[in-house]
mmCIF file of N, CA and C in Angstrom:
data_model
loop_
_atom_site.group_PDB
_atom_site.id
_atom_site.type_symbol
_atom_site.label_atom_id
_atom_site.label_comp_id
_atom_site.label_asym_id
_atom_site.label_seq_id
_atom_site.Cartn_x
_atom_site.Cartn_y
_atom_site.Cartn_z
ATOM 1 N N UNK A 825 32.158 121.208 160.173
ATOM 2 C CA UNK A 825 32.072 120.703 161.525
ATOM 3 C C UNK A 825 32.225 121.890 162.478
ATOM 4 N N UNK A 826 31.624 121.826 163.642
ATOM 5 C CA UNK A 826 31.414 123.314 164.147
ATOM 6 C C UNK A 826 32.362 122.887 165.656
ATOM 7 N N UNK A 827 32.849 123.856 165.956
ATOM 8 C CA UNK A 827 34.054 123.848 166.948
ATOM 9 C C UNK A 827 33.060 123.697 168.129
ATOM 10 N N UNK A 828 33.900 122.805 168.840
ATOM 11 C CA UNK A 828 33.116 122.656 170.241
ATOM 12 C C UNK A 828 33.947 123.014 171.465
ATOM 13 N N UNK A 829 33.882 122.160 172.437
ATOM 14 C CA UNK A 829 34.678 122.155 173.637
ATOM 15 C C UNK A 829 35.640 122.122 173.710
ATOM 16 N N UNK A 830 36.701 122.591 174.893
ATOM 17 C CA UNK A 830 37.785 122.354 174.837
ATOM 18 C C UNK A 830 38.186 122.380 175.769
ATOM 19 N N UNK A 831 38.798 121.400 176.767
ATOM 20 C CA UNK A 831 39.133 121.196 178.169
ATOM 21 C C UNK A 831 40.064 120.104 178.896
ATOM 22 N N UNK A 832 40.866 120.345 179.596
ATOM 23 C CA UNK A 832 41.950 119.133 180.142
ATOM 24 C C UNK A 832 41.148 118.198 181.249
ATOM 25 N N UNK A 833 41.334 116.875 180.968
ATOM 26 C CA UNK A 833 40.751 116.147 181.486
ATOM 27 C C UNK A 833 42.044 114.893 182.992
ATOM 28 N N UNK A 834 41.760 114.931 183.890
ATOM 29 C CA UNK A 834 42.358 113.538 184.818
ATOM 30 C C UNK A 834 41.952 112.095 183.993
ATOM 31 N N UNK A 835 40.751 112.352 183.244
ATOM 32 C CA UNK A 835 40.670 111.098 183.173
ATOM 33 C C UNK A 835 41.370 110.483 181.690
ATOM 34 N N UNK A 836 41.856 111.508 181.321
ATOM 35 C CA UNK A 836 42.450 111.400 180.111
ATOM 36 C C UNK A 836 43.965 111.391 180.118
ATOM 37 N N UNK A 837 44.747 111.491 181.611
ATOM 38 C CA UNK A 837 45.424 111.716 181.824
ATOM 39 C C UNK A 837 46.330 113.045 181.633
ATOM 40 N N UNK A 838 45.518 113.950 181.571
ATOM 41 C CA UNK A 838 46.015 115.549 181.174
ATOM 42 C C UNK A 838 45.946 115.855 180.175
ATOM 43 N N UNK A 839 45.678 115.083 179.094
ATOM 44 C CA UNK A 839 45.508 115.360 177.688
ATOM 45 C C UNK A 839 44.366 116.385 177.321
ATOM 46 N N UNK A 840 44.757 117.220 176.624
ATOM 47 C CA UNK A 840 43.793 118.263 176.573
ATOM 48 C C UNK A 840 42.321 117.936 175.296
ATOM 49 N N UNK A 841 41.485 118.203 175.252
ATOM 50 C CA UNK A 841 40.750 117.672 174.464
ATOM 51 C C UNK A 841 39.550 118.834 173.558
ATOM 52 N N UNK A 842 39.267 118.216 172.606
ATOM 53 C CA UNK A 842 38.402 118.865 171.724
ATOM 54 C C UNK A 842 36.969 118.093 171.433
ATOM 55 N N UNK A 843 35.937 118.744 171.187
ATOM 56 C CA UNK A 843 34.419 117.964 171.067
ATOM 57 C C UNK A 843 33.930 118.866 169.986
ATOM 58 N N UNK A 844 33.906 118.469 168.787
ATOM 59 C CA UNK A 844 32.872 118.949 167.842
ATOM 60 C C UNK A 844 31.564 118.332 167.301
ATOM 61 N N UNK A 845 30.965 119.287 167.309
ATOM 62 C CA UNK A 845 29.229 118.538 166.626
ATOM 63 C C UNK A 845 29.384 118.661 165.376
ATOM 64 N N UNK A 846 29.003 117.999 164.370
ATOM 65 C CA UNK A 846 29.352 117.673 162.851
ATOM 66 C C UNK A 846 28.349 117.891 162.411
ATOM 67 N N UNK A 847 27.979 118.284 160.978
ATOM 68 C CA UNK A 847 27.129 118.224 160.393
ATOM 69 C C UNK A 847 25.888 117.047 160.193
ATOM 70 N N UNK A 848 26.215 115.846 160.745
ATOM 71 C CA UNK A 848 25.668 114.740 160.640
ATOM 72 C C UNK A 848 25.013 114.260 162.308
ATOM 73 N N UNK A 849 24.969 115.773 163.075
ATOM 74 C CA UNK A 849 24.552 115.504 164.288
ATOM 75 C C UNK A 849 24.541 114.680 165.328
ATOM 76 N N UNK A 850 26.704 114.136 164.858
ATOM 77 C CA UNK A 850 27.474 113.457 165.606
ATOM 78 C C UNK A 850 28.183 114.425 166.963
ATOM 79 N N UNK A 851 28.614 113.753 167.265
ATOM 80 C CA UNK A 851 30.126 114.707 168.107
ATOM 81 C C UNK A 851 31.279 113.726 168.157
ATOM 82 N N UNK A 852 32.207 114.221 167.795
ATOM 83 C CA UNK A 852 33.364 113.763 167.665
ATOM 84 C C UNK A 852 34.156 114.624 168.573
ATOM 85 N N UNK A 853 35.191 113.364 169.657
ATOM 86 C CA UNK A 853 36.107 113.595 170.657
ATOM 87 C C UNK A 853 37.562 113.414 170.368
ATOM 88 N N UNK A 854 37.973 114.189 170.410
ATOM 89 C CA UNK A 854 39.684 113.924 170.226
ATOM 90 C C UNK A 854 40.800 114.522 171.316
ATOM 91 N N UNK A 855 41.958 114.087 170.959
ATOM 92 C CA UNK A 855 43.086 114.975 172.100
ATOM 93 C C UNK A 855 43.431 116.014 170.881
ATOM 94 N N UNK A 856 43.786 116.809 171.565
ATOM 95 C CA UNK A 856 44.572 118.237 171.042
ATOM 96 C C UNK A 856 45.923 117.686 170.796
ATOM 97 N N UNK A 857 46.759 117.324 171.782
ATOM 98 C CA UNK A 857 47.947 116.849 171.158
ATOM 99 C C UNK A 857 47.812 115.089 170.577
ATOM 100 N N UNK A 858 47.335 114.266 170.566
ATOM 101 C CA UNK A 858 46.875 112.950 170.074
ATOM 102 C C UNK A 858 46.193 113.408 168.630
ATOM 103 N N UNK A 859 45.633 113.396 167.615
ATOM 104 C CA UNK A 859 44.654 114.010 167.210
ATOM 105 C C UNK A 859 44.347 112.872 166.447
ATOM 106 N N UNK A 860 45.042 111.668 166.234
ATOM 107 C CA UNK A 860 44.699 110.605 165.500
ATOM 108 C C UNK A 860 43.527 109.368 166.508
ATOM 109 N N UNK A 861 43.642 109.710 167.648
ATOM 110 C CA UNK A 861 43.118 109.348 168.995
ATOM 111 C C UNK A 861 41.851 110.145 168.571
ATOM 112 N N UNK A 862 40.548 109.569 168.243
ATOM 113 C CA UNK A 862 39.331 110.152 168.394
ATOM 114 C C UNK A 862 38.094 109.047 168.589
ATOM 115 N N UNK A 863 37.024 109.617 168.779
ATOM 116 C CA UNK A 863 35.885 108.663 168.694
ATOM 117 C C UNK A 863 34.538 109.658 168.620
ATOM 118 N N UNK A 864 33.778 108.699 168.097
ATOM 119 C CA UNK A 864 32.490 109.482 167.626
ATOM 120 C C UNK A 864 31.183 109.156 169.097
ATOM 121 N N UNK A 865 30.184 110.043 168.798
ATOM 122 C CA UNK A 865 29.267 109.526 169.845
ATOM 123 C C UNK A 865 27.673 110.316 169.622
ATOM 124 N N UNK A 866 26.887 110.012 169.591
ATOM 125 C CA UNK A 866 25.380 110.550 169.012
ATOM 126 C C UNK A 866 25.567 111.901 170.467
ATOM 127 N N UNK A 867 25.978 112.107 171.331
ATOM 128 C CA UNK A 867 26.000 113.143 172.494
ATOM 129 C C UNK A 867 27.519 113.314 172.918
ATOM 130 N N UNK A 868 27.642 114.127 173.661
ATOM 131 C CA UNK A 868 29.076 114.663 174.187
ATOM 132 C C UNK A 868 29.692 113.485 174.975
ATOM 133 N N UNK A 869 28.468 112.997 175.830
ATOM 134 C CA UNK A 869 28.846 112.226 176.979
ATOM 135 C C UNK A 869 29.268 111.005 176.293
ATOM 136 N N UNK A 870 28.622 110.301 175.098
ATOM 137 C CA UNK A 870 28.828 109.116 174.367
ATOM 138 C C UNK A 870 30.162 109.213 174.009
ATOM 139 N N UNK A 871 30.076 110.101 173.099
ATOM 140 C CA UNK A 871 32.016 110.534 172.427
ATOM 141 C C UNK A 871 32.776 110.451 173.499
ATOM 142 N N UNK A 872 33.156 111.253 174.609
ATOM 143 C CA UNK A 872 33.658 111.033 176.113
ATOM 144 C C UNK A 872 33.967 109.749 176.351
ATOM 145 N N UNK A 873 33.438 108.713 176.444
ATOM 146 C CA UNK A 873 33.053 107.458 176.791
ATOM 147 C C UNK A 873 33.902 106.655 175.861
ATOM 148 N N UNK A 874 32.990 106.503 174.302
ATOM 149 C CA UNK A 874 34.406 106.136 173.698
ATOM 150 C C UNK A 874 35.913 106.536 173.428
ATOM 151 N N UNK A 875 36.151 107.891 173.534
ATOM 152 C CA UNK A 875 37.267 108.186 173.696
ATOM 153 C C UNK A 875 38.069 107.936 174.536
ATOM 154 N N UNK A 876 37.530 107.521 176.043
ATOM 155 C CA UNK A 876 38.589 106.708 176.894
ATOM 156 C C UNK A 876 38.468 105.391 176.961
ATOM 157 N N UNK A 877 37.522 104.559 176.121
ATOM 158 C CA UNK A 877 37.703 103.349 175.764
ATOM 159 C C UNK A 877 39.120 103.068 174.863
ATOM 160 N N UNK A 878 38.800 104.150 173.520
ATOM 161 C CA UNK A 878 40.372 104.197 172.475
ATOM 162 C C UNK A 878 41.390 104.617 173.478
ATOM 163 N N UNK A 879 41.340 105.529 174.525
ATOM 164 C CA UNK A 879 42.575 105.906 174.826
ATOM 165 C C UNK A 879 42.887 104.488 176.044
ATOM 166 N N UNK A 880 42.135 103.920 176.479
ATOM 167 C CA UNK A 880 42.809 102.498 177.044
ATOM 168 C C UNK A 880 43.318 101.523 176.134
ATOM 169 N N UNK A 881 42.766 101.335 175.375
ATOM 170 C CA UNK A 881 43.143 100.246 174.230
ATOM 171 C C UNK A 881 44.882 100.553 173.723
ATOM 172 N N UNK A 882 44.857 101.995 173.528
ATOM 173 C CA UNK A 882 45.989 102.769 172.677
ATOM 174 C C UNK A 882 47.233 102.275 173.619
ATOM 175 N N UNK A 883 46.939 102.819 175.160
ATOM 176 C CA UNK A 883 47.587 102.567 176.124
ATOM 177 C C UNK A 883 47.998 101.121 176.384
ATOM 178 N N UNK A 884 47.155 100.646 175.862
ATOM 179 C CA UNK A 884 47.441 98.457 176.343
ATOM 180 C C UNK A 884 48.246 98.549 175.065
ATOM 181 N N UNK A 885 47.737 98.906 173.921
ATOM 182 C CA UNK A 885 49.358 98.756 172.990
ATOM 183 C C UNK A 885 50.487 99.296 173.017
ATOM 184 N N UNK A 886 50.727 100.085 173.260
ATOM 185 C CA UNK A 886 51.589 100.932 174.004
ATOM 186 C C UNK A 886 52.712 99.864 175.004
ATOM 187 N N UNK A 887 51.638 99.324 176.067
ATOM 188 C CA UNK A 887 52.482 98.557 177.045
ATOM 189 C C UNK A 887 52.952 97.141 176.583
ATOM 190 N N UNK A 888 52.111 96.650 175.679
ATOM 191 C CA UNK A 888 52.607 95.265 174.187
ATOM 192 C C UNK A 888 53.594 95.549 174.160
ATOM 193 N N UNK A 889 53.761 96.739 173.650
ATOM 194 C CA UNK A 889 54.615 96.588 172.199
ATOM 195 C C UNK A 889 56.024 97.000 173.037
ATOM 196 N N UNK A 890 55.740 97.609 174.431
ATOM 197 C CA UNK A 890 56.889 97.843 175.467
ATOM 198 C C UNK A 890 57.625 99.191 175.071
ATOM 199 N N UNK A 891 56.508 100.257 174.280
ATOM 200 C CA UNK A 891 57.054 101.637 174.264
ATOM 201 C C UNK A 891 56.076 102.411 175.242
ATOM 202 N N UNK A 892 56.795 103.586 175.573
ATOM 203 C CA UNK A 892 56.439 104.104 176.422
ATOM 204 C C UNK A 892 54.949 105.010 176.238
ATOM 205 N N UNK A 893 53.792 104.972 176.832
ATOM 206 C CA UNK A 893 52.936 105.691 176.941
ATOM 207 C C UNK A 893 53.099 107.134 176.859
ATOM 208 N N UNK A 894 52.682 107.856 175.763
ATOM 209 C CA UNK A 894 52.570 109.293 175.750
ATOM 210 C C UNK A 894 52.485 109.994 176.970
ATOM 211 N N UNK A 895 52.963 110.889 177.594
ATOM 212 C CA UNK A 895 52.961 111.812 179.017
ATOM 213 C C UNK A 895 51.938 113.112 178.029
ATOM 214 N N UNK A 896 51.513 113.829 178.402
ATOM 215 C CA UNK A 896 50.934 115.200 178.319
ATOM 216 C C UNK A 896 51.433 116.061 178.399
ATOM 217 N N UNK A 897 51.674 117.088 177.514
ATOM 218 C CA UNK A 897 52.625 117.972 177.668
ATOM 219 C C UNK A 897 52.614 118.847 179.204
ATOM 220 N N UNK A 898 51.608 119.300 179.784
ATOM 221 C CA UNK A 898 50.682 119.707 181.050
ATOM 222 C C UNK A 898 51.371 119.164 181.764
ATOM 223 N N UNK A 899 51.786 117.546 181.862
ATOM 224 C CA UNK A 899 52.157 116.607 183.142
ATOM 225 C C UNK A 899 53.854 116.554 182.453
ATOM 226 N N UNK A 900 54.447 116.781 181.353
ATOM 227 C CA UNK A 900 55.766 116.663 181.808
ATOM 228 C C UNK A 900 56.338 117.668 182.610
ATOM 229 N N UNK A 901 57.651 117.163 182.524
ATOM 230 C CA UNK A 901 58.812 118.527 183.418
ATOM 231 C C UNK A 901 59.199 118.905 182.597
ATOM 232 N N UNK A 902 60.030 119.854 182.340
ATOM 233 C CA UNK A 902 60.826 120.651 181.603
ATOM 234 C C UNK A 902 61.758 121.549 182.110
ATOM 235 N N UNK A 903 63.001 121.533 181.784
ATOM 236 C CA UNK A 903 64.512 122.512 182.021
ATOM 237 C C UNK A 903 64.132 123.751 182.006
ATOM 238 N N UNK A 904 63.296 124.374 181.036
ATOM 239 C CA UNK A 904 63.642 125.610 181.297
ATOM 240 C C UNK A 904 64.787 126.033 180.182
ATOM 241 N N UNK A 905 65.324 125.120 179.546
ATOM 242 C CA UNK A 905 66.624 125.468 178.080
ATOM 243 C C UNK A 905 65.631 124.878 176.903
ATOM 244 N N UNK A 906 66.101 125.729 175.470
ATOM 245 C CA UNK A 906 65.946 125.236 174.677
ATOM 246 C C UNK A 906 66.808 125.395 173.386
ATOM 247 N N UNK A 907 67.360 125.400 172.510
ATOM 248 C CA UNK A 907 67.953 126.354 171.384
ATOM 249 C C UNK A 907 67.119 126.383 170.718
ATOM 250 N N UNK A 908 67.528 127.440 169.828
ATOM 251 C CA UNK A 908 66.555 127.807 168.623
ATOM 252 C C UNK A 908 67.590 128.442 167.648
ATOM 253 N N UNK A 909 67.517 128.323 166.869
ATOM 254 C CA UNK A 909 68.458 128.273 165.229
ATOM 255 C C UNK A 909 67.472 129.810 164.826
ATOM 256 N N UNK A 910 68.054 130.987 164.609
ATOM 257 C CA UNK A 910 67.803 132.203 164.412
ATOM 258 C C UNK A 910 68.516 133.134 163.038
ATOM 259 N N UNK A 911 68.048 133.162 161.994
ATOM 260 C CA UNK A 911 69.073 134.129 161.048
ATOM 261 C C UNK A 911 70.230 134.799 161.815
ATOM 262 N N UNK A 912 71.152 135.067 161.054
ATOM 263 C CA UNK A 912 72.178 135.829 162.094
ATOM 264 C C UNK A 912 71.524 136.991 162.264
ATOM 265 N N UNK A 913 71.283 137.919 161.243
ATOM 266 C CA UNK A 913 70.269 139.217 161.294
ATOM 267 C C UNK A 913 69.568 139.254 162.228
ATOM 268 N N UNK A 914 68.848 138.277 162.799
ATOM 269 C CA UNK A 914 67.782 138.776 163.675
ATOM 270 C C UNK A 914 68.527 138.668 165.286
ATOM 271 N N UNK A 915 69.801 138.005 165.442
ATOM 272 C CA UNK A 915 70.590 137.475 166.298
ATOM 273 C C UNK A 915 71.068 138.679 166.558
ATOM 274 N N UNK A 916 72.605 139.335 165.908
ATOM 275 C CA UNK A 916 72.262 140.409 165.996
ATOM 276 C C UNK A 916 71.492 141.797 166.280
ATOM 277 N N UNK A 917 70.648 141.814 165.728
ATOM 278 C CA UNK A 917 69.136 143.150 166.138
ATOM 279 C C UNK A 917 68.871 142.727 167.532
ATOM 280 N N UNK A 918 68.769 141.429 168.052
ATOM 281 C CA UNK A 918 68.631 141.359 169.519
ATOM 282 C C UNK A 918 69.650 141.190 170.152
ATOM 283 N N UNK A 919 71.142 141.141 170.075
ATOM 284 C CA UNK A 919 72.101 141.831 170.761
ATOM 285 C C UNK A 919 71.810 142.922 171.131
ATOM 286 N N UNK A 920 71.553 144.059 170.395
ATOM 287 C CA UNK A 920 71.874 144.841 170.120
ATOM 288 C C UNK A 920 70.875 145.595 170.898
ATOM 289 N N UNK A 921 69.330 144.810 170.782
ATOM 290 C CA UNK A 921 68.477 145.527 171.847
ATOM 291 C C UNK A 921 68.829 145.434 173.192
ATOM 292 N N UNK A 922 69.195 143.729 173.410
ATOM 293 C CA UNK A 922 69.508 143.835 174.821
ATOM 294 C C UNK A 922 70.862 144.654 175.196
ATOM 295 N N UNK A 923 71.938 144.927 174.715
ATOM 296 C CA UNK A 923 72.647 145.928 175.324
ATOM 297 C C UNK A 923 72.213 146.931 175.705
ATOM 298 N N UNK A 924 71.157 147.924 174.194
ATOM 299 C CA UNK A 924 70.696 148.977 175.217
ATOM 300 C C UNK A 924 69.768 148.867 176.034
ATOM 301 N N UNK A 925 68.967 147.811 176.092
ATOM 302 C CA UNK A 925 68.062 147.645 177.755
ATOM 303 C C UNK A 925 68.743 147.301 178.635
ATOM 304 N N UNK A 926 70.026 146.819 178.728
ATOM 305 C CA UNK A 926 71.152 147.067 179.522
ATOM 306 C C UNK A 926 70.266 145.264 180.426
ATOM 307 N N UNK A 927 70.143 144.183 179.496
ATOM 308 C CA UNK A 927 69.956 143.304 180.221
ATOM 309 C C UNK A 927 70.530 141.914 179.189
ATOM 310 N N UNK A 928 70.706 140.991 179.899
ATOM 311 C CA UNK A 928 71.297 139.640 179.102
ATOM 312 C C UNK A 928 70.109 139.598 177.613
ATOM 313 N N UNK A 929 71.271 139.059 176.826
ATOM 314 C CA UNK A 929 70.420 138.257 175.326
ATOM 315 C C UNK A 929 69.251 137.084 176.123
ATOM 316 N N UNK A 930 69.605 136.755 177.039
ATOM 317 C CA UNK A 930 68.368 135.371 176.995
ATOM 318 C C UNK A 930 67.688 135.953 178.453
ATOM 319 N N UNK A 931 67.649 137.157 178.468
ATOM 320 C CA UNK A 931 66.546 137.669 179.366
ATOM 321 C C UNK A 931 65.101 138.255 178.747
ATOM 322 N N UNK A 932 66.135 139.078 177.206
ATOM 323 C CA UNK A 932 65.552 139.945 176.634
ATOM 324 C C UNK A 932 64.336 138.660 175.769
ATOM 325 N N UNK A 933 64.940 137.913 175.297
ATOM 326 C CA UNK A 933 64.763 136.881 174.414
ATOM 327 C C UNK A 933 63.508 136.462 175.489
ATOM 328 N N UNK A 934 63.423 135.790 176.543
ATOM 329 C CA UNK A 934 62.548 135.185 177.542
ATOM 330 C C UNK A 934 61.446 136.126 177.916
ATOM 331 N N UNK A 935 61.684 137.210 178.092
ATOM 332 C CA UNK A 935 60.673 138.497 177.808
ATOM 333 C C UNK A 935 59.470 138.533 176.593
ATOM 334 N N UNK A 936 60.648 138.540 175.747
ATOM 335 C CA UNK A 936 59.779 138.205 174.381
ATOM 336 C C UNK A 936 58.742 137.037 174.239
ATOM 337 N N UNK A 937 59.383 136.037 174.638
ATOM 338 C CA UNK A 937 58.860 134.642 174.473
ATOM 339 C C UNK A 937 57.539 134.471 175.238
ATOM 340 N N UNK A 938 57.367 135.438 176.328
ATOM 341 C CA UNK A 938 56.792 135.270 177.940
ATOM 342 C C UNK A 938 55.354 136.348 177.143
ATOM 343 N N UNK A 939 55.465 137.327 177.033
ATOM 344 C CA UNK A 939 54.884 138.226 175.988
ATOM 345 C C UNK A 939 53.717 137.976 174.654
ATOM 346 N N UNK A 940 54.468 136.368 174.405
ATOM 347 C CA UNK A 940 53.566 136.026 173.296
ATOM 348 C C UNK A 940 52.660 134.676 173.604
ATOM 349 N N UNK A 941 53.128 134.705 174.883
ATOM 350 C CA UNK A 941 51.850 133.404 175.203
ATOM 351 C C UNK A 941 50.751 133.827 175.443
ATOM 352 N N UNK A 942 49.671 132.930 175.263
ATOM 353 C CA UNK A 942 48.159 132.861 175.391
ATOM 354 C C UNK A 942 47.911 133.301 176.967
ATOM 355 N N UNK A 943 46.840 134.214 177.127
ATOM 356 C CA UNK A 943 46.277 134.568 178.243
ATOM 357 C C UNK A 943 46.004 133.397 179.362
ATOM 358 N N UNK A 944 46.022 132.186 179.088
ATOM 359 C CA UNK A 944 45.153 131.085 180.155
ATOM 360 C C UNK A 944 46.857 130.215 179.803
ATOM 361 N N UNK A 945 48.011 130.693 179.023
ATOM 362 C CA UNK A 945 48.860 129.931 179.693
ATOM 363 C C UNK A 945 49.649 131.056 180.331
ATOM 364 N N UNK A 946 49.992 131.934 180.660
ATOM 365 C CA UNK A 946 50.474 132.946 181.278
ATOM 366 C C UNK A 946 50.623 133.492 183.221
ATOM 367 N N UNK A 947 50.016 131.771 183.394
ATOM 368 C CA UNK A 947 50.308 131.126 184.939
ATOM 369 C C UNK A 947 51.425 130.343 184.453
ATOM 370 N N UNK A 948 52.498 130.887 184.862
ATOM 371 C CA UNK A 948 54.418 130.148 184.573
ATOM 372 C C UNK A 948 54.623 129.610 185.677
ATOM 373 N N UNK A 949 53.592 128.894 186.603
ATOM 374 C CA UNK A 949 54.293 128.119 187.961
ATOM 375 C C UNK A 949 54.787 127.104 187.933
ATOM 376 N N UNK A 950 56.249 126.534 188.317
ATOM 377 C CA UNK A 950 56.163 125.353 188.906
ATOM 378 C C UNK A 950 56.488 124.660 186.883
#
């Protein structure tokens, strides 16, 4: 199946999405974070179409069954904290850097973290 599109949609509610053309000269639509959420379509625009048909349906069960509708990672909030469980070894070695950069463990650490994101997420606003 050959990789297609990939783009955040309003009408999907922020859900980011994928479109591949298949060997069978389908296209198949899915969410990036949903991925069990898909639908097929003879064109892009068809797949599109059914895919926010499934993603209403998903959503009316959702409101049945009285659990909460998936948010998008894009559209939640977030603190800004997280932990992370680290060998002591490596806990250590980054003490140890951040003393001599002469800056906090969870500056040095956030540096790092900031460093290894993707070019198109590397807008940190807000």
């Amino acid at each position: 199946m050959a990789r297609g599109r990939r783009s955040k949609s309003d009408r999907f509610d922020g859900f980011m999405l994928e479109l591949f053309h298949d060997h069978d000269d389908d296209w198949l639509a899915h969410f990036v974070e949903l991925p069990n959420i898909s639908a097929f379509g003879p064109t892009p625009e068809k797949a599109l179409d059914e895919l926010a048909t499934a993603w209403e349906m998903v959503k009316q069960d959702y409101r049945e069954s009285g659990e909460a509708i998936p948010v998008a990672p894009a559209r939640r909030r977030y603190s800004g904290q997280f932990n992370v469980r680290i060998d002591k070894r490596v806990h250590r070695a980054l003490v140890i850097e951040a003393a001599r950069a002469g800056v906090s463990l969870n500056a040095l650490v956030a540096q790092k973290l900031t460093k290894g994101l993707p070019s198109e997420d590397s807008n940190l606003a807000g």
